[in-house]
Coordinates of C-alpha atoms in Angstrom, one line a residue:
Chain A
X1393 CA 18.4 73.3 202.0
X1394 CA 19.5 77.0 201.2
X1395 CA 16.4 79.7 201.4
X1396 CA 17.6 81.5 199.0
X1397 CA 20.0 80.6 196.3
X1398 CA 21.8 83.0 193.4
X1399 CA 22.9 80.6 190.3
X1400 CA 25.1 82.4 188.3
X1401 CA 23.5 85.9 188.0
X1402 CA 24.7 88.5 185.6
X1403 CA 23.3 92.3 185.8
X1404 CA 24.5 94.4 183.1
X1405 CA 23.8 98.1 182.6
X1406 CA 24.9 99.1 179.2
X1407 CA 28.3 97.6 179.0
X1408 CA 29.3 97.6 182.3
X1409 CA 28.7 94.9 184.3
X1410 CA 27.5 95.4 187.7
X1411 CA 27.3 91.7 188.6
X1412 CA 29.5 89.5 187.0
X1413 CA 28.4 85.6 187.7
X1414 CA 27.3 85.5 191.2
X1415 CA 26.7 82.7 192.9
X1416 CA 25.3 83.0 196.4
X1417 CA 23.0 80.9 198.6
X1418 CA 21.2 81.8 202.2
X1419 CA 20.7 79.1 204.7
X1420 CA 17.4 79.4 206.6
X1421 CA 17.7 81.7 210.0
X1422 CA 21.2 82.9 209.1
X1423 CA 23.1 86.5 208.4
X1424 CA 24.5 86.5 205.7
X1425 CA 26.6 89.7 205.4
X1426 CA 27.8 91.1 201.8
X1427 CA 30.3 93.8 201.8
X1428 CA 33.0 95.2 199.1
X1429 CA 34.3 98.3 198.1
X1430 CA 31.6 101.2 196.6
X1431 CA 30.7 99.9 193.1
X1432 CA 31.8 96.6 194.0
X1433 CA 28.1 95.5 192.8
X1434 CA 26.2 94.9 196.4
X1435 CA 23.1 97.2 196.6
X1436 CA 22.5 95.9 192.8
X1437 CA 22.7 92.5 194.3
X1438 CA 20.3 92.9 196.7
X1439 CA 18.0 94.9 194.2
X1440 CA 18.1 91.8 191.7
X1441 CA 16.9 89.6 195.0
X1442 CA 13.9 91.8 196.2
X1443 CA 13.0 92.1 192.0
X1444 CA 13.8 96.2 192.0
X1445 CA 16.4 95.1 189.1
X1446 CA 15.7 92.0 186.7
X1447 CA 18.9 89.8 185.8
X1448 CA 20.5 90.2 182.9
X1449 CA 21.7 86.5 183.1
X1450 CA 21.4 83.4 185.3
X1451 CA 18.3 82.6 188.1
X1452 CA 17.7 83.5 191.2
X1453 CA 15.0 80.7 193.7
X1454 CA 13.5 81.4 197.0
X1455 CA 12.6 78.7 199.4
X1456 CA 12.6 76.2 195.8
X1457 CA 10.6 78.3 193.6
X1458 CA 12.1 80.9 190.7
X1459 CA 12.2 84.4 191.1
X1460 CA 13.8 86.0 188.9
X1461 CA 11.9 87.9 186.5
X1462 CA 9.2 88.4 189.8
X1463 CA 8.5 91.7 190.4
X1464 CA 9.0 93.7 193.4
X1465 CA 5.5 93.2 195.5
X1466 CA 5.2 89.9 194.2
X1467 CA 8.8 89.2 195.7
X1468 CA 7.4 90.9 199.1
X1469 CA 3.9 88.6 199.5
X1470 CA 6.6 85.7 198.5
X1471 CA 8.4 86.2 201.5
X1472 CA 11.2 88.8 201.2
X1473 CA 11.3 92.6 202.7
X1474 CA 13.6 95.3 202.3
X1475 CA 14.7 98.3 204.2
X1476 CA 16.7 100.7 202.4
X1477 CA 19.9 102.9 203.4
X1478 CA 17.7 106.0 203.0
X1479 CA 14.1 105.2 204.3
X1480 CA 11.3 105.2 202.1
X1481 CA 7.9 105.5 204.2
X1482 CA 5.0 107.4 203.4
X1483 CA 5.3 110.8 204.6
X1484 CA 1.4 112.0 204.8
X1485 CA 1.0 108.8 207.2
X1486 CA 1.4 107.5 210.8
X1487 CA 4.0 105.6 211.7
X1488 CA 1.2 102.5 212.6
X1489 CA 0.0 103.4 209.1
X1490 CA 2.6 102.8 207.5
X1491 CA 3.5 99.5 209.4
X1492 CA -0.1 98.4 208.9
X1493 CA 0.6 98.9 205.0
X1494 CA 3.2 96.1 205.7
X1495 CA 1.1 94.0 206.8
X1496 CA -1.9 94.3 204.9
X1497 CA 0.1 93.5 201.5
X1498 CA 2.9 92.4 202.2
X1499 CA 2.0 89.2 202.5
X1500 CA -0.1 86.7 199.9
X1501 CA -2.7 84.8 200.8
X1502 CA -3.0 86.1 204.2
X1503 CA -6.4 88.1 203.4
X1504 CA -6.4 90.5 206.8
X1505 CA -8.4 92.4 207.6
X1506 CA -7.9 96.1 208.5
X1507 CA -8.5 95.6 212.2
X1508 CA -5.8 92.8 212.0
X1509 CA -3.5 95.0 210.2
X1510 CA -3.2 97.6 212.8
X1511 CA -3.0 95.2 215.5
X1512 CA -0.1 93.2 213.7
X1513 CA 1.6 96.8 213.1
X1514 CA 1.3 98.0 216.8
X1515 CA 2.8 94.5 217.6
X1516 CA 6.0 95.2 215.1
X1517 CA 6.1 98.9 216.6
X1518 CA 6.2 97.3 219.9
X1519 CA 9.4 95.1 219.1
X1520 CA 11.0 98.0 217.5
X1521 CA 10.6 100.0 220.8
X1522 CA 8.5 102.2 219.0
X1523 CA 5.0 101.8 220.6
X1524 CA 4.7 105.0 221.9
X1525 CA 5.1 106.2 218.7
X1526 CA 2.6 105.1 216.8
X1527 CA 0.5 107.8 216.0
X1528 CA 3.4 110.4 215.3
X1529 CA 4.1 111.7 211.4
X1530 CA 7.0 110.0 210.0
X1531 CA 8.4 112.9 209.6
X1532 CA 8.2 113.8 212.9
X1533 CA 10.7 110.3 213.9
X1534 CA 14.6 111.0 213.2
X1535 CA 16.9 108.6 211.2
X1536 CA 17.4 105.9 213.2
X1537 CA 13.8 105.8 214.2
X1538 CA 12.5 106.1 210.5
X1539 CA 15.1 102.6 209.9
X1540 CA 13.4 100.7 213.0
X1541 CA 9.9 102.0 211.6
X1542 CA 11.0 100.5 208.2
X1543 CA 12.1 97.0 210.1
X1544 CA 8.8 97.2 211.6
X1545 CA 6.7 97.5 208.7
X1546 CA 9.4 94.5 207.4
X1547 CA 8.5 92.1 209.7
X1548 CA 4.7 93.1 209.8
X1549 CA 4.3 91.3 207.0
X1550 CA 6.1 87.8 208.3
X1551 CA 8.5 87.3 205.5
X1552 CA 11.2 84.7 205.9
X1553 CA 14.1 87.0 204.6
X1554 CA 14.9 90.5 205.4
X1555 CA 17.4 92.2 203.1
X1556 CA 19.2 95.0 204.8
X1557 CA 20.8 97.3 202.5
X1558 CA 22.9 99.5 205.0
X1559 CA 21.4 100.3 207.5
X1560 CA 23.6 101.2 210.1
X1561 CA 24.9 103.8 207.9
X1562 CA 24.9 107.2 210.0
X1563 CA 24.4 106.1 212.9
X1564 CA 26.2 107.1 216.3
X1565 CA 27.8 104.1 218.8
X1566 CA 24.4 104.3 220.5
X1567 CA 22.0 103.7 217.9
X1568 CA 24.6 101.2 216.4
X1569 CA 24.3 99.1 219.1
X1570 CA 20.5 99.6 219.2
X1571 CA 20.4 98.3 215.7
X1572 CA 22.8 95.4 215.9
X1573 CA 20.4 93.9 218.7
X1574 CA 17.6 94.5 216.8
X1575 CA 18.4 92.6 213.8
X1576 CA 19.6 89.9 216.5
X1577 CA 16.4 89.5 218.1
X1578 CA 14.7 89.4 214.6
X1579 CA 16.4 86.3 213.5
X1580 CA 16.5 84.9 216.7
X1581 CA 12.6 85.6 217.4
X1582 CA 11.0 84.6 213.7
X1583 CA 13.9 82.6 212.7
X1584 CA 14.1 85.0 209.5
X1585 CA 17.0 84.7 207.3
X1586 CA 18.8 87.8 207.1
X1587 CA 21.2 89.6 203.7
X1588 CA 22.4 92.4 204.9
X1589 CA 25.0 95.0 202.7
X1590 CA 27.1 96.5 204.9
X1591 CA 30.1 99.2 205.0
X1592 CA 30.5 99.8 208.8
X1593 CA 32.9 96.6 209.8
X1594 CA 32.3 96.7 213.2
X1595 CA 29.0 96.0 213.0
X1596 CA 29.4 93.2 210.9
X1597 CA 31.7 91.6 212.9
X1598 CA 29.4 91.5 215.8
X1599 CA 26.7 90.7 213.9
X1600 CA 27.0 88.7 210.5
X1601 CA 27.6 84.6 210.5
X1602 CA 29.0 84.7 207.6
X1603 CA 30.6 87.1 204.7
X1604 CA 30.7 87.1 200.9
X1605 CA 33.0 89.9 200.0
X1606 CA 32.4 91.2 196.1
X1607 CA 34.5 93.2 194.6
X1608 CA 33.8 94.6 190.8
X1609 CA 30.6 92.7 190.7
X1610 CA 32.5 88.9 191.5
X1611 CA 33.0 87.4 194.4
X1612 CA 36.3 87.5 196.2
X1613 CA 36.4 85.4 199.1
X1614 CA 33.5 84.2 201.7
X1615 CA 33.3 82.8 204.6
X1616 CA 33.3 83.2 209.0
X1617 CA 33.6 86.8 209.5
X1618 CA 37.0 86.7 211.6
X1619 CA 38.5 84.2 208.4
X1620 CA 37.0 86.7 205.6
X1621 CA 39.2 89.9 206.8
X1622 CA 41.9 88.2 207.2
X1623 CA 42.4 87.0 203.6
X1624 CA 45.0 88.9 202.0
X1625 CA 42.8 89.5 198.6
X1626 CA 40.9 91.1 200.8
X1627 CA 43.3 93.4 203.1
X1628 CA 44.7 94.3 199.7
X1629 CA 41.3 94.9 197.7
X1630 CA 39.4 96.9 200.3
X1631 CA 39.2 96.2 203.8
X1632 CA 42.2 96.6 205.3
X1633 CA 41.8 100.6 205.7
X1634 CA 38.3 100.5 206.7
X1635 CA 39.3 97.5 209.6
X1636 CA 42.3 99.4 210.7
X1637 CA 39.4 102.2 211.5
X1638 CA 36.7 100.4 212.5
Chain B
X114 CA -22.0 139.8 193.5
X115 CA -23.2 136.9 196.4
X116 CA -25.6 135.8 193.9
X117 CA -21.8 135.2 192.1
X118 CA -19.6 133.9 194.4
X119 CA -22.7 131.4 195.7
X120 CA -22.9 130.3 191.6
X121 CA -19.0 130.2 191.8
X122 CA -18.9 127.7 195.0
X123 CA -21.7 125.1 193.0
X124 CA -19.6 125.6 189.5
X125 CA -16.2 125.4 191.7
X126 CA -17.4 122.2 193.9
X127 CA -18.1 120.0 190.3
X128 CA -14.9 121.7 188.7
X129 CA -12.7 120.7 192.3
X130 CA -14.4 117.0 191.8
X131 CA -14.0 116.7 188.0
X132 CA -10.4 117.7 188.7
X133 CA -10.1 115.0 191.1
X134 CA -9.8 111.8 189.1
X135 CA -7.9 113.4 186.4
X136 CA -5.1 114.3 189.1
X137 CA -5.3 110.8 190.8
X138 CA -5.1 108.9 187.8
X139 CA -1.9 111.4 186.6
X140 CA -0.5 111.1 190.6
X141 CA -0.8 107.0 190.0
X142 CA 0.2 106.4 186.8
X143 CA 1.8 109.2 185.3
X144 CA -1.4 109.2 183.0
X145 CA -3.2 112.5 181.8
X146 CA -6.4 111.6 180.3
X147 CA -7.7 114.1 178.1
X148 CA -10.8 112.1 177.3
X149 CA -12.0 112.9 180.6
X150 CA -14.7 115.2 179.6
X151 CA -16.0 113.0 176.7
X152 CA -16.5 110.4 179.4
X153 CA -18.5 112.0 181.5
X154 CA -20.7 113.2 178.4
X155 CA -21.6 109.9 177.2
X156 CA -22.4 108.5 180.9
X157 CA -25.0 111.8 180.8
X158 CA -26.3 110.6 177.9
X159 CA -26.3 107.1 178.9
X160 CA -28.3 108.8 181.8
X161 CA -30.5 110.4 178.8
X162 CA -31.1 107.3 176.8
X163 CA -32.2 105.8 180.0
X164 CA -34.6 108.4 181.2
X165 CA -36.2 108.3 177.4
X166 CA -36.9 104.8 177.9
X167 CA -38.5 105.2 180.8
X168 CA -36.2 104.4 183.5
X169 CA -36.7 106.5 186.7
X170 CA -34.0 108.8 187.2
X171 CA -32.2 106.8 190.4
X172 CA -31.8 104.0 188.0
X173 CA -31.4 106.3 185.1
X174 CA -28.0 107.9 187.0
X175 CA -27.3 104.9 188.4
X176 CA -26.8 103.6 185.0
X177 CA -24.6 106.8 183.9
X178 CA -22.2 106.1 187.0
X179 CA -21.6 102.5 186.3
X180 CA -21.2 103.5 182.5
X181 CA -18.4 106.2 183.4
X182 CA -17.0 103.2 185.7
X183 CA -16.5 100.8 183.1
X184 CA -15.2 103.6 180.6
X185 CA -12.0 104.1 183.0
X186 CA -11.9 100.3 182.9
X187 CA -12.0 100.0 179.3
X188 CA -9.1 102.8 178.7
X189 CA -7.3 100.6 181.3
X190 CA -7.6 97.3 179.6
X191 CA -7.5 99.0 175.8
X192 CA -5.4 102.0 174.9
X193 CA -3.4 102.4 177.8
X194 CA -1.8 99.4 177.9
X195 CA 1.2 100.8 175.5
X196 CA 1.4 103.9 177.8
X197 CA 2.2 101.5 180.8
X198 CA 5.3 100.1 179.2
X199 CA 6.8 103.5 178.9
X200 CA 8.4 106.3 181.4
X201 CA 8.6 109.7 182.0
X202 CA 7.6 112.1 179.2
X203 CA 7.2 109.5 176.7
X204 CA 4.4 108.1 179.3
X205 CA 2.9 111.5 179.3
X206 CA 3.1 112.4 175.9
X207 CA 1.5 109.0 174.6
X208 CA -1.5 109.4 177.2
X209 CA -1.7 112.7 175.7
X210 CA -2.3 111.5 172.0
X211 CA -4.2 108.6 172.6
X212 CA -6.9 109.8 175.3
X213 CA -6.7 112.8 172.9
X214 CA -7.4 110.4 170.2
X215 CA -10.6 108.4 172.6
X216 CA -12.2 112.2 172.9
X217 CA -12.4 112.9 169.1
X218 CA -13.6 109.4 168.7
X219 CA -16.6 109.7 171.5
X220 CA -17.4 113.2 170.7
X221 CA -18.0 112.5 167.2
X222 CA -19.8 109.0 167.6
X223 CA -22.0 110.9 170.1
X224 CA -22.6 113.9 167.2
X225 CA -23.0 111.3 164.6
X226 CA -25.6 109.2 166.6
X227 CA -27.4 111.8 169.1
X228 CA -26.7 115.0 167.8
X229 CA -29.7 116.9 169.8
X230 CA -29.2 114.9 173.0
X231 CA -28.8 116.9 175.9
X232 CA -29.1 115.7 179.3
X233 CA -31.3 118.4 182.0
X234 CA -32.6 117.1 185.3
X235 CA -35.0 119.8 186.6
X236 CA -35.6 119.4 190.2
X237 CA -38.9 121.3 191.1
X238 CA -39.9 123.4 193.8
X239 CA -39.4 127.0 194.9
X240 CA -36.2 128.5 195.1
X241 CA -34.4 128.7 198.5
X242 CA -32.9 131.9 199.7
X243 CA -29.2 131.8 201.1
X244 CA -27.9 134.9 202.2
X245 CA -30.8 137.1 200.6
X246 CA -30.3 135.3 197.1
X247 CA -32.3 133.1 196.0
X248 CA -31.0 129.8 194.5
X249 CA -32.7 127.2 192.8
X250 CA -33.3 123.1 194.6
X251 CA -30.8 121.9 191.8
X252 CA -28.3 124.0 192.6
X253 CA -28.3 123.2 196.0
X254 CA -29.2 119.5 195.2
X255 CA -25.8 119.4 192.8
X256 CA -23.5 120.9 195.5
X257 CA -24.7 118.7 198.4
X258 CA -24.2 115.8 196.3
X259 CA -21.0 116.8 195.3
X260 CA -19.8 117.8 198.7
X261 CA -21.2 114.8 200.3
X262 CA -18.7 112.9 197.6
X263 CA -16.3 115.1 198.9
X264 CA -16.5 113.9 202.4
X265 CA -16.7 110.1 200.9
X266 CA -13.3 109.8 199.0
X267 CA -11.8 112.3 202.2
X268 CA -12.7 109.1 204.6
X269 CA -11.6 106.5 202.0
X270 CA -8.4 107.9 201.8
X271 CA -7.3 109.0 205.3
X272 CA -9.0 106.2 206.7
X273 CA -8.9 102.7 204.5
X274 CA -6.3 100.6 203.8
X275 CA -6.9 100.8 200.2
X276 CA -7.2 104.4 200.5
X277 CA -3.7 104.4 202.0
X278 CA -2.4 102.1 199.5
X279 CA -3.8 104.5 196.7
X280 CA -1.8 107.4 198.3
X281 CA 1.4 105.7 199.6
X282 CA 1.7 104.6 195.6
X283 CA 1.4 108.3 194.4
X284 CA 3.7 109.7 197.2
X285 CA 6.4 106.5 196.4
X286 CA 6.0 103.9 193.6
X287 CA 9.5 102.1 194.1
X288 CA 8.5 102.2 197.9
X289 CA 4.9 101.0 197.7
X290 CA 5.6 98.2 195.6
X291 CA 8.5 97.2 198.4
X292 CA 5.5 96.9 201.1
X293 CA 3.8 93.9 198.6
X294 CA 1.5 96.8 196.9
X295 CA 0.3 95.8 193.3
X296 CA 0.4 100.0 191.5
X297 CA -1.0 98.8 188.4
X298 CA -3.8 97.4 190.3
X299 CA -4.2 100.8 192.3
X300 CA -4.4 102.8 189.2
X301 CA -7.0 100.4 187.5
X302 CA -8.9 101.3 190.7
X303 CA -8.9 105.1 190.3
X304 CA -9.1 104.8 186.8
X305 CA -12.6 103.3 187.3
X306 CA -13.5 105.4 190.1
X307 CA -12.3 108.8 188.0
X308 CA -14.6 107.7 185.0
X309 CA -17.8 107.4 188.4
X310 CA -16.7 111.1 189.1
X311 CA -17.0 111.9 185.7
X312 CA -20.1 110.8 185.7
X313 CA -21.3 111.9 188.4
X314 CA -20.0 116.1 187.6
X315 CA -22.5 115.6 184.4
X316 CA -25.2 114.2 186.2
X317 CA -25.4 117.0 189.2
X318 CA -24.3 119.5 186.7
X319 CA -27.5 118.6 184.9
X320 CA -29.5 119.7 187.8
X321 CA -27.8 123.2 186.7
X322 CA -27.4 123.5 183.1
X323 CA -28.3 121.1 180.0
X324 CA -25.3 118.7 179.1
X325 CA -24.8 118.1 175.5
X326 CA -22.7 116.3 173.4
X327 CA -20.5 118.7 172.8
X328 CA -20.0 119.8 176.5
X329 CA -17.0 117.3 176.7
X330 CA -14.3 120.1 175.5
X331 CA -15.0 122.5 178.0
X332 CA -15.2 119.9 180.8
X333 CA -12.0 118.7 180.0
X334 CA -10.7 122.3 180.1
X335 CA -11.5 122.8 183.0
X336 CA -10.7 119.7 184.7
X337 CA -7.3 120.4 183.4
X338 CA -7.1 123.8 184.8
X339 CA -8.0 122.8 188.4
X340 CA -5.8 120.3 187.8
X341 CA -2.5 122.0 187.0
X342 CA -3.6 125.0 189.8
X343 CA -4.5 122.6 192.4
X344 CA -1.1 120.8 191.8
X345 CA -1.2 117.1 190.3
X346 CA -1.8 114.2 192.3
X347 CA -3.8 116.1 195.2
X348 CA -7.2 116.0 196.5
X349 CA -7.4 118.8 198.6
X350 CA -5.8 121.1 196.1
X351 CA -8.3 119.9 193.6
X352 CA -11.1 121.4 195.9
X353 CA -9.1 124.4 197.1
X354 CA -8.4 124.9 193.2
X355 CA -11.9 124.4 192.1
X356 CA -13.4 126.4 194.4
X357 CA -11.7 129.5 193.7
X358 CA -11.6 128.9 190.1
X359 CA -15.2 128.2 190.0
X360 CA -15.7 132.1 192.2
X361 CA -13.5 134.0 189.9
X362 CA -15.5 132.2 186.7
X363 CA -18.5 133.0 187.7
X364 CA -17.4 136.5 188.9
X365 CA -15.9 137.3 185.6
X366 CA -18.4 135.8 183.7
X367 CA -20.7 138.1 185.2
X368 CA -18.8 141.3 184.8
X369 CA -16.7 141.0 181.6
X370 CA -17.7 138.5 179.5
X371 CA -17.9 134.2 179.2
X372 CA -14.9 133.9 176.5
X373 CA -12.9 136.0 178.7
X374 CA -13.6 134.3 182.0
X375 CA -12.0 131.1 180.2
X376 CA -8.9 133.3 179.3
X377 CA -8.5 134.2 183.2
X378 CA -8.8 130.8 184.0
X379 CA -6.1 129.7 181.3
X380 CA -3.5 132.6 182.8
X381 CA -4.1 131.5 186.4
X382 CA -3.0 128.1 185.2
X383 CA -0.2 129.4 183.5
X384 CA 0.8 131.6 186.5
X385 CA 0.7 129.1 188.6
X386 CA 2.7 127.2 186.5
X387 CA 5.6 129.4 186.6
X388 CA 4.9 130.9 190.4
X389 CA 4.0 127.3 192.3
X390 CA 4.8 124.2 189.9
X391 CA 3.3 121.4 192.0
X392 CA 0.2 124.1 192.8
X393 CA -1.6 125.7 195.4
X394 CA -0.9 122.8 197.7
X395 CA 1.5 120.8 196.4
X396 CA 5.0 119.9 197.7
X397 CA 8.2 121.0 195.5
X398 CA 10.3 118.3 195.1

C-alpha cells in the first residue's frame, strides 16, 4: 500500500497552471526522486504535499487519510517534514534549539516533555554528525551544515516521509557525498519514505529508487533511474544536457 | 536632574513593558492593537471596583490581571478574526480600525458608567533615599515589580519551549509552521499574555499616579512610541526603548514643559522611523 498517494492534483496560479493532473504515489521506505526542467512544476509539488500550497483540484492521502486542504504543521505532527533548498532555522537559536523545536511539535500526540525534546534533538544532531555542535548559533554553521541541521530537526520529530526539496544544491563533491549517505542511512535506519526534488543528476542516480520526471506541470515519463534518462522524451525535453555534464 | 532621570527609569520600565505585548502581538500576527491602553484601563478599574467592594488588594489586582487576560482573549476570538484572513497592509490596516474602533467603545462605556473612577494604590511608609533623592515605596514597589516581570518573560523566552516557539514564529512563520508549530495558537497566547501586561502597567503605575478612565489615550501613545523606537517584534528593544524614552520624558517634562515632552517623544519616533526602520535593535531585512 502506497504511503503517500497524489490523485489527480491540479495547482493553478491565476491562469497558469503549475500542476496539471498529477498523479503520484510513494511506497513505504522508498526514494522517490522528482526532477524536470525549472518551472516544470516540482517545488510546487512538494509544497501542495507538505500543505505550504492548497490544490486547486484533485486529493492528495497520507498513509490512507486525506490531506489535502491540511495545513502545514498539521501535515508535520501527521507525519511529513521538509527541508528546504535555502534553510529556514531560527537564527536567535542553538542549533539543539532548534532541533528540539522539531521535536517538541513536530509530532501529534507525542506530548514530550522539554527534557525529552533536547535529548531526542542531541540524538538527531548526533546522526547528522553534528553533536559537537550543538550549542553553536545557526548562524555560526555554513550551508551544508545548516541543511544537515534542518534533516536533524526533520527526523527529531519521527515522521514517516521526508520531502527534500534540493538539497544538494551548492554543494562541493565532498559535501555531496556527505549528503547522499545521509539521506541513505535515514531511510535505511527509520525506514522513512523519502520525495526528494532534485537538479544535480549525479546525485540522483546514486541515490533515488525511482524517478518521475515532470515537465510543464505533467508527468513525462517515470520509472528506475537508469531506464528514466534514457527515454528519448526525456534526452529531448531536459536532461540530456544536464547528464552529458553531470 | 537625578531626581529626573531616577523618575525617567520607573516611567521608562512600565513604558518598555507596556510596549512589550503590543510589539509581540504585531511580531506574531502582524496585528497592531490600538486598544491597548483602553485595556489596561478597564482591568485598573476592574482592580477599583474590586477594592470598593471590599476585596483586599492581592485579590483586587489579581482580578485586574486575569480581566486584561481575557480582554486579549476576547479580541482574539471576536474582532480579529476578519483580520486573520487577510495579509500584509490590509492585515495591518483592519487591526488598525477595528482595535481603534474597541478603544472608543471601552473608553466611552467606562465614561458613561464610571466617569470619576480612578484607580490609586498608596503604599505607605517613608520615602527611601537613592543617590541623595528621595523616592517614594510605590515608586520603588512599581519598578521592582515591573523589572521582576522583566526577568520572567526574559527566562520564558530564552529558555522554554513555548517561549522558543513564540520567537521562532515571529523570526519565520512559513518555517515555524514546517516544524509542526500551530502560529495562530502562539498569537492567541501573547494576545492574552499582552492584555496581563497591560494590566499589570496600570496597576504598578497606580502605585505612582491615579489611573483614570481616560488614561487609555496616552497609554496607547506611548506604547506605540516605544514600540516603533524599540523596533517591532523585540523585547529587548522594548526595554532599551522605554527606558530612554521614559529619561528624556521625564527630563523634558521637567525642564520645558508636559505637552512638549510628548512632542519629543513623537519626533524621536519619527526619526527613528526614517534613521533605523526596524529600531534601536532591530535587524533590517
Amino acid at each position: 500500500m502506497a504511503l503517500l498517494e497524489l490523485d489527480q492534483v491540479h495547482k493553478h496560479f491565476g491562469g497558469l497552471a503549475a500542476v496539471n493532473g498529477v498523479n503520484v504515489r510513494a511506497d513505504d521506505g522508498e526514494i522517490l526522486a522528482i526532477v524536470g526542467p525549472n518551472g516544470a512544476g516540482k517545488s510546487t509539488l512538494l509544497k501542495l504535499i507538505v500543505g505550504l500550497e492548497t490544490p486547486t483540484r484533485g486529493a492528495i492521502r497520507f498513509a490512507g487519510q486525506e490531506i489535502t486542504q491540511a495545513p502545514p504543521h498539521r501535515v508535520r505532527q501527521m507525519g511529513i517534514a521538509m527541508v528546504q533548498q535555502t534553510p529556514r532555522h531560527f537564527a536567535s537559536m542553538t542549533a539543539l534549539e532548534n532541533v528540539a523545536l522539531g521535536a517538541l511539535f513536530g509530532r501529534a500526540g507525542a506530548h514530550r516533555q522539554e527534557e525529552q525534546a533536547l535529548e531526542l534533538a542531541g540524538e538527531a544532531l548526533s546522526f547528522v554528525g553534528l553533536a559537537d555542535r550543538r550549542h553553536d548559533l545557526v548562524g555560526h554553521l555554513n550551508l551544508h551544515e545548516q541543511r544537515f541541521l534542518e534533516l536533524a530537526r526533520a527526523i527529531a520529530g519521527g515522521p514517516r516521509l521526508l520531502a527534500l526539496d534540493e538539497v544538494m544544491a551548492g554543494l562541493n563533491d565532498t559535501e555531496l557525498e556527505a549528503s547522499i549517505a545521509i539521506i541513505r542511512a535515514i531511510r535505511d535506519q527509520f525506514n522513512m519514505t523519502i520525495i526528494w526534488v532534485e537538479h544535480v543528476m549525479k546525485a540522483v542516480m546514486s541515490l533515488a529508487e525511482r524517478v518521475v520526471v515532470l515537465d510543464f506541470g505533467t508527468i513525462l515519463t517515470e520509472g528506475l533511474p537508469a531506464e528514466v534518462m534514457r527515454h528519448p522524451a526525456v534526452v529531448k525535453a531536459y536532461l540530456g544536457q544536464e547528464m552529458n555534464h553531470a | 536632574m537625578i531626581a529626573n532621570i531616577l523618575d525617567g527609569i520607573v516611567l521608562g520600565l512600565q513604558f518598555g513593558l507596556l510596549a512589550v505585548g503590543l510589539t509581540l502581538v504585531y511580531g506574531l500576527g502582524g496585528v497592531l492593537n490600538l486598544a491597548h491602553g483602553q485595556m489596561a484601563v478597564a482591568a485598573a478599574m476592574v482592580v477599583a471596583l474590586a477594592q470598593a467592594a471590599g476585596l483586599p488588594i492581592w485579590l483586587a489586582a489579581g482580578l485586574g490581571l486575569l480581566a486584561g487576560g481575557l480582554m486579549g482573549l476576547i479580541l482574539d476570538l471576536t474582532i480579529l478574526r476578519p483580520v486573520y484572513r487577510l495579509r500584509g497592509e490590509a492585515r495591518v490596516l483592519l487591526s488598525l480600525l477595528l482595535t481603534l474602533g474597541v478603544s472608543f467603545t471601552v473608553e466611552g462605556f467606562l465614561n458613561w458608567r464610571y466617569a470619576l473612577g480612578a484607580l490609586s494604590l498608596r503604599i505607605g511608609g517613608g520615602a527611601v533615599e537613592i543617590l541623595g533623592v528621595p523616592m517614594r515605596r510605590g515608586s520603588l514597589a512599581a519598578s521592582a515589580i515591573t523589572l521582576a516581570t522583566f526577568a520572567a518573560l526574559f527566562l520564558f523566552f530564552r529558555y522554554t519551549s513555548l517561549g522558543r516557539a513564540v520567537r521562532s514564529v515571529i523570526e519565520d512563520q512559513e518555517g515555524a509552521r514546517l516544524v509542526g508549530i500551530y502560529p495562530h495558537r502562539m498569537l492567541r497566547l501573547i494576545l492574552v499574555l499582552s492584555g496581563v501586561l497591560a494590566a499589570l502597567v496600570a496597576i504598578t503605575r497606580a502605585m505612582v499616579t491615579p489611573i483614570d478612565v481616560h488614561s487609555g489615550l496616552s497609554i496607547t501613545t506611548f506604547a506605540l512610541i516605544v514600540t516603533v523606537v524599540g523596533g517591532l517584534g523585540n523585547v529587548a528593544g522594548a526595554l532599551l526603548a522605554g527606558l530612554i524614552l521614559g529619561i528624556v520624558n521625564a527630563v523634558a517634562a521637567d525642564l520645558i514643559g508636559t505637552y512638549i515632552s510628548l512632542i519629543i517623544l513623537l519626533g524621536a519616533a519619527a526619526l527613528t522611523i526614517l534613521t533605523r526602520p526596524a529600531g534601536l535593535l532591530g535587524v533590517r531585512e
